[in-house]
PDB file of C-alpha atoms in Angstrom:
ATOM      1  CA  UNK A 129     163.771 199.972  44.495  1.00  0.00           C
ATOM      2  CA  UNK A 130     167.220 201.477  44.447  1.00  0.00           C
ATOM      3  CA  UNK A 131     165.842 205.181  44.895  1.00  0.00           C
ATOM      4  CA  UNK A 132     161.983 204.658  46.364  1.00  0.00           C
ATOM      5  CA  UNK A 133     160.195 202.247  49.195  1.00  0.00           C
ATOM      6  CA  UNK A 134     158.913 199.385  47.912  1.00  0.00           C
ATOM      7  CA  UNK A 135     155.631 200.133  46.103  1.00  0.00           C
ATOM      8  CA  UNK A 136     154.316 196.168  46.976  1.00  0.00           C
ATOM      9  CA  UNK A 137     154.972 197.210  50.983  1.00  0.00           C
ATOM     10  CA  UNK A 138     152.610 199.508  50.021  1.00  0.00           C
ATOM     11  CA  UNK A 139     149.878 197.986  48.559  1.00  0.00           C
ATOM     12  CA  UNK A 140     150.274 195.473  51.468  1.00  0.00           C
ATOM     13  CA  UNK A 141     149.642 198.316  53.965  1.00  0.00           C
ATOM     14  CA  UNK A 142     146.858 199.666  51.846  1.00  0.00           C
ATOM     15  CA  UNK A 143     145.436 196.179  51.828  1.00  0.00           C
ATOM     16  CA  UNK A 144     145.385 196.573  55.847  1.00  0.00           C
ATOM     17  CA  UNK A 145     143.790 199.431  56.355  1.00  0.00           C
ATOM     18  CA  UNK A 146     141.405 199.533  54.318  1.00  0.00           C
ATOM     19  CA  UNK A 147     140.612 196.036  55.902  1.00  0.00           C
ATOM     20  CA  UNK A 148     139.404 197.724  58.494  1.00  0.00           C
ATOM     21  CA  UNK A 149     137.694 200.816  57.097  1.00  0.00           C
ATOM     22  CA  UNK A 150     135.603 197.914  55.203  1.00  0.00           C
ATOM     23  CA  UNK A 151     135.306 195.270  56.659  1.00  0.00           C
ATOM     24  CA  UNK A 152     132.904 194.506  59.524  1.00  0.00           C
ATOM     25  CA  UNK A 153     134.534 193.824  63.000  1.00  0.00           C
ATOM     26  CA  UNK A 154     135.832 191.739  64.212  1.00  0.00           C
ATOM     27  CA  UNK A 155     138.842 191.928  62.671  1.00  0.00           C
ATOM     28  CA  UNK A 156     142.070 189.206  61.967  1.00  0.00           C
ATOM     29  CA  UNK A 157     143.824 192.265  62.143  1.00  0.00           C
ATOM     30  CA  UNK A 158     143.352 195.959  64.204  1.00  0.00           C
ATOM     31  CA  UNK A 159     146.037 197.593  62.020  1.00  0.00           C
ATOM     32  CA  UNK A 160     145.496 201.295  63.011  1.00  0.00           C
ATOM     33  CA  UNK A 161     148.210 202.241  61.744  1.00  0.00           C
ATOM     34  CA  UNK A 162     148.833 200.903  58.459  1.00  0.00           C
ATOM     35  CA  UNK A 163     147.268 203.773  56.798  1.00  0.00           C
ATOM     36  CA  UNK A 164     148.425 206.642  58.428  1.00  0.00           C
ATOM     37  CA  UNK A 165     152.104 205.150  57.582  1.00  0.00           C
ATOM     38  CA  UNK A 166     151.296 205.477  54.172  1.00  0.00           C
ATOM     39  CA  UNK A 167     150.608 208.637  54.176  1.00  0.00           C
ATOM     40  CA  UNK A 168     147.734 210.437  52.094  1.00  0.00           C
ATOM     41  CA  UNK A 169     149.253 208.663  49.176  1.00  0.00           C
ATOM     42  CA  UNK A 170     146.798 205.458  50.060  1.00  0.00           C
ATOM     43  CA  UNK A 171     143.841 207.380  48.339  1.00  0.00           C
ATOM     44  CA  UNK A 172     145.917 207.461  45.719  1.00  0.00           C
ATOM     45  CA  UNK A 173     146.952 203.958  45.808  1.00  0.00           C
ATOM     46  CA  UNK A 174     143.374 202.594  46.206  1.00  0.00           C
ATOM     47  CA  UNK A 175     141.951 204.789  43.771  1.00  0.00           C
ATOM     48  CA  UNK A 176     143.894 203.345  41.078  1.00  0.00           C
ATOM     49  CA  UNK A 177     144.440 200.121  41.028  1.00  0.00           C
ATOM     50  CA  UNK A 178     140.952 198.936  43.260  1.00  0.00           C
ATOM     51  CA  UNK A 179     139.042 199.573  39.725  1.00  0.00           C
ATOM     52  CA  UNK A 180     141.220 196.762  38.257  1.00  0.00           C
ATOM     53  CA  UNK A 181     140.241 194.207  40.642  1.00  0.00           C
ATOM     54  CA  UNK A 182     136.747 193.046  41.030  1.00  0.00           C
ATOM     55  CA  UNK A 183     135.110 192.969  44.657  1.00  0.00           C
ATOM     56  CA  UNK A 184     135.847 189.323  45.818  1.00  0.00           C
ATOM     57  CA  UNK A 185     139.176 189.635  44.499  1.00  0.00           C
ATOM     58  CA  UNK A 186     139.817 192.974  46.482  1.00  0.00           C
ATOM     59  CA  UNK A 187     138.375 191.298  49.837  1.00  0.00           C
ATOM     60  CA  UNK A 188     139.806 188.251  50.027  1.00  0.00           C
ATOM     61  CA  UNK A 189     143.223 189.517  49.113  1.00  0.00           C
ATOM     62  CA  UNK A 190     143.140 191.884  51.633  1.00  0.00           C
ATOM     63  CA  UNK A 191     142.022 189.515  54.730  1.00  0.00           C
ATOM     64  CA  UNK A 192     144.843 187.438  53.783  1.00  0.00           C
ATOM     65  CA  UNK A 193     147.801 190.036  53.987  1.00  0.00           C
ATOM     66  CA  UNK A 194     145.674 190.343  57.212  1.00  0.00           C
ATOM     67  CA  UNK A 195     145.809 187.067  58.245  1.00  0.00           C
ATOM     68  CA  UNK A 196     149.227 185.832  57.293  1.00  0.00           C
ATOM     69  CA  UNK A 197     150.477 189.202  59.981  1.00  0.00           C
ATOM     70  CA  UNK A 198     147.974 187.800  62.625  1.00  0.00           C
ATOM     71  CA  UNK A 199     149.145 184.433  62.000  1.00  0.00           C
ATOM     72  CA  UNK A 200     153.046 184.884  62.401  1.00  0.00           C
ATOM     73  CA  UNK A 201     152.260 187.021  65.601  1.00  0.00           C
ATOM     74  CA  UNK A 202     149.896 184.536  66.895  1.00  0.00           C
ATOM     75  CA  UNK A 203     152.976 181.710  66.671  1.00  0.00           C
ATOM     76  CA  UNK A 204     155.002 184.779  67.946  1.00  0.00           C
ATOM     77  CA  UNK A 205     152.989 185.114  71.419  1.00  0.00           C
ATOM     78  CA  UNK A 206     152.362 181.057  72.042  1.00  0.00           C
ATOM     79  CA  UNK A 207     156.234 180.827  72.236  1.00  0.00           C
ATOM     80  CA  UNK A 208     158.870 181.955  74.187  1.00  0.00           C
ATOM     81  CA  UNK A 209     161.051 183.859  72.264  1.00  0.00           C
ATOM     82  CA  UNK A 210     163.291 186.943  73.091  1.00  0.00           C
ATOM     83  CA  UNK A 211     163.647 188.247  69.832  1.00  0.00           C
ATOM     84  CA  UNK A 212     161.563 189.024  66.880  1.00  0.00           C
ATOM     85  CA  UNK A 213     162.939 189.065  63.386  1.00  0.00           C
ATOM     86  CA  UNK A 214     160.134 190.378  60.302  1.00  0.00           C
ATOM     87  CA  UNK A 215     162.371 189.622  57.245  1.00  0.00           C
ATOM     88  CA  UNK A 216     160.838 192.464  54.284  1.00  0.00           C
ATOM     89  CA  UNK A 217     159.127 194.087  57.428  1.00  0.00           C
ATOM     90  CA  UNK A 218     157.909 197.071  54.955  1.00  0.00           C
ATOM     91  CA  UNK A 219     155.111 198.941  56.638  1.00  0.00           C
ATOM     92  CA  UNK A 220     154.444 196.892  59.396  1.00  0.00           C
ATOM     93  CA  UNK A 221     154.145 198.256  62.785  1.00  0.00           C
ATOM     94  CA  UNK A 222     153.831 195.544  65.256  1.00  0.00           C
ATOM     95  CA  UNK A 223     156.184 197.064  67.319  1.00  0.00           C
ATOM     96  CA  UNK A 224     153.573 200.124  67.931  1.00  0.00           C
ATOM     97  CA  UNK A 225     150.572 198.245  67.897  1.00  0.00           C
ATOM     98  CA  UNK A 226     151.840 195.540  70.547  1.00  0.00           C
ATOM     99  CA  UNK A 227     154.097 197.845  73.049  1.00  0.00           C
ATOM    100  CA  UNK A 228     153.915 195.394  75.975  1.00  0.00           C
ATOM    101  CA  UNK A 229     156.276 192.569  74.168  1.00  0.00           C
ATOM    102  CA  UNK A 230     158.812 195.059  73.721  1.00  0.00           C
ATOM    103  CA  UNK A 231     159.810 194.802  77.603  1.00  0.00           C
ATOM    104  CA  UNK A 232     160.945 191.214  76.864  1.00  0.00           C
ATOM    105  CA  UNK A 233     161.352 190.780  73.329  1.00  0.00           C
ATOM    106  CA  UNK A 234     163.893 192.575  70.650  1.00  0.00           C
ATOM    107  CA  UNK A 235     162.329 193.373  67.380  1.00  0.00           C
ATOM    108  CA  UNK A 236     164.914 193.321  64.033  1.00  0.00           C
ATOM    109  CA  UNK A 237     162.954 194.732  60.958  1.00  0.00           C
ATOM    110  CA  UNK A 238     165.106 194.095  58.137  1.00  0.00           C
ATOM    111  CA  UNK A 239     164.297 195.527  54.719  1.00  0.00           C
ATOM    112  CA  UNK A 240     165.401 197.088  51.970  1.00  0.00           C
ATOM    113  CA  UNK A 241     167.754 200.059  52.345  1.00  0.00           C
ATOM    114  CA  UNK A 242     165.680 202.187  50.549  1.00  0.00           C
ATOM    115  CA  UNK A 243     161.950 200.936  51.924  1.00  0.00           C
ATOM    116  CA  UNK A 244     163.639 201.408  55.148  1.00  0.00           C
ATOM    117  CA  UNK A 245     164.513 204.971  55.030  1.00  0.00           C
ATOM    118  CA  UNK A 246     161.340 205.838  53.397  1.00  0.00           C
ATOM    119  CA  UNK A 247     159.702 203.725  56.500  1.00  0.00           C
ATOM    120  CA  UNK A 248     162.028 205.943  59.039  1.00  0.00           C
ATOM    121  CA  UNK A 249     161.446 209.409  57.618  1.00  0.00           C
ATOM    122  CA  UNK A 250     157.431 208.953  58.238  1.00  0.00           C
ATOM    123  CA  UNK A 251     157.751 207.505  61.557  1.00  0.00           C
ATOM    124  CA  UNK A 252     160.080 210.355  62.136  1.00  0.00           C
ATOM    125  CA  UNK A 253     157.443 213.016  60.314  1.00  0.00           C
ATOM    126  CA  UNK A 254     154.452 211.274  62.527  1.00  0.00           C
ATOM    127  CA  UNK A 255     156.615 211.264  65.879  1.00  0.00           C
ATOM    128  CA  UNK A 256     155.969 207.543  66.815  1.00  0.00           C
ATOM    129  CA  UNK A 257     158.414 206.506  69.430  1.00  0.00           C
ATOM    130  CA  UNK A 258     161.206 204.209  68.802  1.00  0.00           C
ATOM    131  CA  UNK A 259     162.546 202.195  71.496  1.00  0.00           C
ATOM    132  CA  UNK A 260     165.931 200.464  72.323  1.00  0.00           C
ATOM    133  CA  UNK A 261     163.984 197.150  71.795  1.00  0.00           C
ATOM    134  CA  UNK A 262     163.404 198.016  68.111  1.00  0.00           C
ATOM    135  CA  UNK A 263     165.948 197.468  65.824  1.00  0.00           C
ATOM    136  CA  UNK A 264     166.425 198.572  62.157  1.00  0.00           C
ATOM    137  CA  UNK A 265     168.656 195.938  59.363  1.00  0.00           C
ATOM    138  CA  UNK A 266     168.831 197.777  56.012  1.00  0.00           C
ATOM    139  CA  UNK A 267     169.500 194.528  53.781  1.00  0.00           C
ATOM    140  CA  UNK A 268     169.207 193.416  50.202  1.00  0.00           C
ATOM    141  CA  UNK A 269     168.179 189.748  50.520  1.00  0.00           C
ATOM    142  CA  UNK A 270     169.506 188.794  46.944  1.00  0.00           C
ATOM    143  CA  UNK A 271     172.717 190.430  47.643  1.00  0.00           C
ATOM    144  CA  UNK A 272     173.583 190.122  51.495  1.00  0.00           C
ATOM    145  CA  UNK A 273     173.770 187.355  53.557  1.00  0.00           C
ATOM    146  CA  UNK A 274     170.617 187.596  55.908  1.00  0.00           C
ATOM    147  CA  UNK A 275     173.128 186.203  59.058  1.00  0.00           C
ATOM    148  CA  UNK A 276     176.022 189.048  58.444  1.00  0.00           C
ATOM    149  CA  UNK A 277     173.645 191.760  58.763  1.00  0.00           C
ATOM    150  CA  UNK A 278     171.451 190.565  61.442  1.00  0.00           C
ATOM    151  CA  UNK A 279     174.669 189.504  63.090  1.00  0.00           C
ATOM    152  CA  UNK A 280     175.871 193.006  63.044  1.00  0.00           C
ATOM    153  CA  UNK A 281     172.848 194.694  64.348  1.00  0.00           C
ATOM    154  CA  UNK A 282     172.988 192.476  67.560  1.00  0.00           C
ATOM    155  CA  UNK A 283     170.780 189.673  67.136  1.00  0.00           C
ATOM    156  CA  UNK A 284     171.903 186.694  69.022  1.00  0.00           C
ATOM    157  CA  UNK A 285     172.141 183.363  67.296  1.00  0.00           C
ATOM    158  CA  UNK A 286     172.169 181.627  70.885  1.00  0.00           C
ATOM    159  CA  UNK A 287     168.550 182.783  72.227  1.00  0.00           C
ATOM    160  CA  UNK A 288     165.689 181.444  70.581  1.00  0.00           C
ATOM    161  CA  UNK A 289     163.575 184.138  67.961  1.00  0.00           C
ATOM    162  CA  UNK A 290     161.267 183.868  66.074  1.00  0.00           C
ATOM    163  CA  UNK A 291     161.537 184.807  61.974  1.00  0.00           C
ATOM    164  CA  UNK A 292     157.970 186.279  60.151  1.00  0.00           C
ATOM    165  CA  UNK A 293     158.828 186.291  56.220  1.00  0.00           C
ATOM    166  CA  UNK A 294     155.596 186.691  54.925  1.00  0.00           C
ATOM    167  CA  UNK A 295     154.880 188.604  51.692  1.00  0.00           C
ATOM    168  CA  UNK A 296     158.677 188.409  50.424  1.00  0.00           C
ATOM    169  CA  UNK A 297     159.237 184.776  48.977  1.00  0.00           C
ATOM    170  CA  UNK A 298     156.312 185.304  46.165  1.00  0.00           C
ATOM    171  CA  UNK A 299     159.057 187.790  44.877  1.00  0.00           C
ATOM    172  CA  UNK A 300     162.537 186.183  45.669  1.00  0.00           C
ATOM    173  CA  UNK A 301     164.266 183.556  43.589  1.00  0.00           C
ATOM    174  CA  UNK A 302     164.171 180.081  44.616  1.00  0.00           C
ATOM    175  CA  UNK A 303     168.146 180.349  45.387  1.00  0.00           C
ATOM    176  CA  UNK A 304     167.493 183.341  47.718  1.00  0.00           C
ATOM    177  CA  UNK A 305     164.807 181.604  49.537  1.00  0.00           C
ATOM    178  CA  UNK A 306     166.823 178.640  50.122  1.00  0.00           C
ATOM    179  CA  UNK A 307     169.672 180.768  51.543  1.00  0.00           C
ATOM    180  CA  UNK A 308     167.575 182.130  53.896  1.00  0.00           C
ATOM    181  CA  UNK A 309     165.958 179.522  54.857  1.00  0.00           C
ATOM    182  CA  UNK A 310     169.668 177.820  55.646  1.00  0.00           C
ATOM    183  CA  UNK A 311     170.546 181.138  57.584  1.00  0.00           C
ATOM    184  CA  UNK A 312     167.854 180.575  60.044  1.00  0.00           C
ATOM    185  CA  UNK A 313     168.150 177.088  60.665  1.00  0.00           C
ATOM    186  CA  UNK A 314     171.616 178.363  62.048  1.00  0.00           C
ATOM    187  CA  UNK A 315     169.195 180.125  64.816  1.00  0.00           C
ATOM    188  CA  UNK A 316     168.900 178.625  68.379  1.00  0.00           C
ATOM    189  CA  UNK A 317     166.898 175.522  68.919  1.00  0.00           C
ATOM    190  CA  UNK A 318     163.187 176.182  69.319  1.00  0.00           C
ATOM    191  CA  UNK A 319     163.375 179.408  66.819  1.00  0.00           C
ATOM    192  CA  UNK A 320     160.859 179.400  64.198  1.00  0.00           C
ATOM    193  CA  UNK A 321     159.871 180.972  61.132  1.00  0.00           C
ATOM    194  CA  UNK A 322     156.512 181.992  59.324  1.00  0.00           C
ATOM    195  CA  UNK A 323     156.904 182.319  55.870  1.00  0.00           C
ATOM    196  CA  UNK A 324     154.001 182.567  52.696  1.00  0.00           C
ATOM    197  CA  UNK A 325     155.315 181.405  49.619  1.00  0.00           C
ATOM    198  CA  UNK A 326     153.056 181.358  46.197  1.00  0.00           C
ATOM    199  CA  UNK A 327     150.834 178.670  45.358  1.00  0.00           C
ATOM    200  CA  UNK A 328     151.126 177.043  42.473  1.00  0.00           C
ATOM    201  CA  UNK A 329     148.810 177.893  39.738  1.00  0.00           C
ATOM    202  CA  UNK A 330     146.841 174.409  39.659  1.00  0.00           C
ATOM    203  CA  UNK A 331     145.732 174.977  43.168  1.00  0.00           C
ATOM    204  CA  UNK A 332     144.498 178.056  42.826  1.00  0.00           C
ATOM    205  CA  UNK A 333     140.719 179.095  42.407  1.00  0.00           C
ATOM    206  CA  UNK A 334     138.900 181.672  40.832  1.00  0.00           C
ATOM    207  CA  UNK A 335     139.857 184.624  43.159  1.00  0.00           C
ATOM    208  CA  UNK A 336     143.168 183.163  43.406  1.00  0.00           C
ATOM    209  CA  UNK A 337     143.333 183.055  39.803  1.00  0.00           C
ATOM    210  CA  UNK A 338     141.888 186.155  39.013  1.00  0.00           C
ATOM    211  CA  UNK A 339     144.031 188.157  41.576  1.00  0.00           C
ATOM    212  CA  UNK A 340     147.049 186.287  39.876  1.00  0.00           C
ATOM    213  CA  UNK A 341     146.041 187.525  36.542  1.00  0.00           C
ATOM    214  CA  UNK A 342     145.667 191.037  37.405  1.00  0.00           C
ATOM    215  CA  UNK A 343     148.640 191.647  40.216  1.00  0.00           C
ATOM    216  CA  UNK A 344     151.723 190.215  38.288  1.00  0.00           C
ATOM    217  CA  UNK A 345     151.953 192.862  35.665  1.00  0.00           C
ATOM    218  CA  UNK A 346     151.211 195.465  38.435  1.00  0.00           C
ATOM    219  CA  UNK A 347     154.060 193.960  40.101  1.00  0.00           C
ATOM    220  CA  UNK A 348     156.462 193.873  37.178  1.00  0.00           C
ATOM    221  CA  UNK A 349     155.624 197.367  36.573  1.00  0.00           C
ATOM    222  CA  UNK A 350     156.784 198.505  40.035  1.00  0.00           C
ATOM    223  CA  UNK A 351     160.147 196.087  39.066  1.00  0.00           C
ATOM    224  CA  UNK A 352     159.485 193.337  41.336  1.00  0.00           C
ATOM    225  CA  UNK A 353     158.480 190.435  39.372  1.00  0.00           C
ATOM    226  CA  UNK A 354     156.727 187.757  41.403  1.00  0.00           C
ATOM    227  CA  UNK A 355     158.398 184.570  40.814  1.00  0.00           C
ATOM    228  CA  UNK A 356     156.428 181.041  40.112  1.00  0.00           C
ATOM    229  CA  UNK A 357     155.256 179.158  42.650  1.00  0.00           C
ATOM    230  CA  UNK A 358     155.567 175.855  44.433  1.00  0.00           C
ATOM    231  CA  UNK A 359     153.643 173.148  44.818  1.00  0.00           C
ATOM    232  CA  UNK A 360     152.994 171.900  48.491  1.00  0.00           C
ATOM    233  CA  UNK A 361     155.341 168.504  48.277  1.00  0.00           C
ATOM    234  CA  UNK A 362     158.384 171.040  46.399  1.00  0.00           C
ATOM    235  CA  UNK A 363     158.224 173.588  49.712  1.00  0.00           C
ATOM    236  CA  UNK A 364     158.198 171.054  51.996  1.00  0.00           C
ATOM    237  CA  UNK A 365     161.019 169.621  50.579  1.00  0.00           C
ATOM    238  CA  UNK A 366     162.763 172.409  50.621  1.00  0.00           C
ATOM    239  CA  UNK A 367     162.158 173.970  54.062  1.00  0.00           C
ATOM    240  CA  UNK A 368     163.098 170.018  55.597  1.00  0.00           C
ATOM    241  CA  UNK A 369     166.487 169.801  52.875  1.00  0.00           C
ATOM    242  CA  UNK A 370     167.472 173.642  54.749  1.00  0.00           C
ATOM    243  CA  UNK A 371     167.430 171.807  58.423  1.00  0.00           C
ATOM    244  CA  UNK A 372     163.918 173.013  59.426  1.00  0.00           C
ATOM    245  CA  UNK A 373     160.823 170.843  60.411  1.00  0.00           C
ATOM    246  CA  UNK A 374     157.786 172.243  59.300  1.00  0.00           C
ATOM    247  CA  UNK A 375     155.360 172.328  62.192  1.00  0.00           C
ATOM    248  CA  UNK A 376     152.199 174.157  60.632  1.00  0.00           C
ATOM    249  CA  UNK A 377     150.962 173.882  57.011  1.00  0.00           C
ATOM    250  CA  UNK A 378     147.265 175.368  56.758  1.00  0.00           C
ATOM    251  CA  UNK A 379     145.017 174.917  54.080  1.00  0.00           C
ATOM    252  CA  UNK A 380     142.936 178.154  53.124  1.00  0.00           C
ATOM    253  CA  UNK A 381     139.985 175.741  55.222  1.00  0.00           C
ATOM    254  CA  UNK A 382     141.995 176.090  57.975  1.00  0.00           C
ATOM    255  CA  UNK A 383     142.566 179.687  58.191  1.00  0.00           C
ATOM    256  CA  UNK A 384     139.479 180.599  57.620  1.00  0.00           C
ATOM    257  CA  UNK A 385     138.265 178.053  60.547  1.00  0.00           C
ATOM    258  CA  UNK A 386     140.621 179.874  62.674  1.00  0.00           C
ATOM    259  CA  UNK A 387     140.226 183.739  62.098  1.00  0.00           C
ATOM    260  CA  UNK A 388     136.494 183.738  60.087  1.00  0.00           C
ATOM    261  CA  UNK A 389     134.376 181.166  61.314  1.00  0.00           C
ATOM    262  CA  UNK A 390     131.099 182.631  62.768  1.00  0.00           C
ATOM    263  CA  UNK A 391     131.133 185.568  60.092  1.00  0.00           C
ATOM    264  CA  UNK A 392     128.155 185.982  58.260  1.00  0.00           C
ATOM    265  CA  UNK A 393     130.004 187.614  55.659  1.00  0.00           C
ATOM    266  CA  UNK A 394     131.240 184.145  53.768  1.00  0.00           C
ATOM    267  CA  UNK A 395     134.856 186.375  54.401  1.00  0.00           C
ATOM    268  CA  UNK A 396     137.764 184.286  53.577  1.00  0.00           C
ATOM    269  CA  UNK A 397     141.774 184.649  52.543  1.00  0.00           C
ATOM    270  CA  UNK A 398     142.379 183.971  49.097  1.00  0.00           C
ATOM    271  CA  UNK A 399     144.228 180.929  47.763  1.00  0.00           C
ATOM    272  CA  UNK A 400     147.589 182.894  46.016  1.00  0.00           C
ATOM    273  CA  UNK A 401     149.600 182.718  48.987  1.00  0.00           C
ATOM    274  CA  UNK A 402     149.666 179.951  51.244  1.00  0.00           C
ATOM    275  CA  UNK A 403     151.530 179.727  54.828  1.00  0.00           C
ATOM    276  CA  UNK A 404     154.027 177.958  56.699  1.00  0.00           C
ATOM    277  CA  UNK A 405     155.437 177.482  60.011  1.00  0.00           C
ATOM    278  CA  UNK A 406     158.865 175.591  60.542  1.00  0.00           C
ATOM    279  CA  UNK A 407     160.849 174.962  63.550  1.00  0.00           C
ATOM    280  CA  UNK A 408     164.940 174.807  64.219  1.00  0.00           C
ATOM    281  CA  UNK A 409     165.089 171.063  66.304  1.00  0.00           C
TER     282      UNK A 409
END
């Protein structure tokens, strides 16, 4: 990480393109781009590590990086916020994919220095615009405080935002999650946040399980250990003990009654990550 993007952005982008290469419309998710950010590493990517997983595992992994991105921007556009903050933002590229917010809303991506640059130097390579309304915050979460570096890039603590952290927590200690979760319960009243965290491994079934098995040594190999996770009562806990009210708590039923029902398919989000919406009163 000190030297190279993060390789589990990567796979997350992967996981979101190839979504829609195979999967039938209609999709949780349109990303377009999430592939051609990549780069023509992604053939690479999926050539070597979709052999370890089996097929279920592989699609319902992948339409739940989808859906946890659809979800956070779905609480994004039923609120009025003026600014957009995607903690670990990675590959993401909401801010091409849904030009018309950018009139009224400022987007911070804050990542890792590194991921960052790497992120930069493609976007610069492929010629996507950047606009004044988009906003890059190189940050290490274990070793900066979230609110000094958002602070300095011109977010403002006053006006209401709204925080997606999804895909980050699964690999942060629980100290750093509680710090940030403190940081933006310092936000304006009415800001929220979208966060996954990891299930604990009693809930999980046998794609969760499965995809558990296989993914953490392919994440300790890229040095970024996932971290155990938390039962349901222990987040909650923790999200209310930081100042936040948690607001939205969907079950895996619940997601899939919102983005799948009516598929044919059986498609579903797996169980290893499980998501959260909380609210600064």
């Amino acid at each position: 990480m000190e030297s190279a993007p993060s390789r589990t952005a990567m796979f997350a982008a992967v996981s979101r393109g190839l979504f829609r290469l195979e999967t039938a419309a209609p999709w949780v998710l349109d990303d377009v781009l999430a592939l051609v950010l990549v780069g023509p590493v992604w053939r690479e990517l999926r050539d070597r590590f979709d052999p370890l997983f089996p097929g279920p595992v592989l699609r319902e992994s992948r339409a739940a990086v989808c859906t946890r991105s659809r979800y956070a921007e779905d609480r994004l556009a039923a609120g009025a916020f003026t600014q957009y903050v995607i903690l670990g933002a990675g590959l993401d590229s909401f801010a091409w994919r849904q030009p018309d917010l950018l009139g009224s809303l400022t987007v911070f991506e804050v990542d890792h220095p590194a991921s960052q640059a790497w992120k930069l130097e493609r976007v610069r390579e492929l010629g996507l615009p950047l606009s004044d309304s988009q906003v890059f915050v190189p940050a290490d979460f274990e070793a900066e405080p979230v609110r000094d570096v958002l602070g300095a890039a011109g977010f403002d603590w006053a006006q209401p935002a709204m925080f997606c952290w999804t895909g980050v927590a699964p690999y942060l200690t629980a100290q750093a999650i509680e710090s940030t979760l403190r940081t933006i319960a310092a936000a304006a009243p009415g800001s929220e946040v979208v966060f996954s965290y990891r299930a604990e491994d009693c809930v999980l079934d046998d794609v969760g399980t499965e995809f558990a098995r296989i993914y953490t040594p392919i994440a300790a190999s890229a040095d970024e250990p996932l971290q155990p996770g938390w039962p349901v009562i222990e987040i909650e806990r923790l999200i209310s003990r930081c100042g936040l009210k948690v607001v939205d708590h969907p079950a895996r039923a619940d997601l899939q009654q919102r983005y799948f029902a009516g598929r044919t398919d059986g498609l579903r989000p797996y169980t290893f990550e499980t998501l959260v919406a909380a609210r600064v009163t």
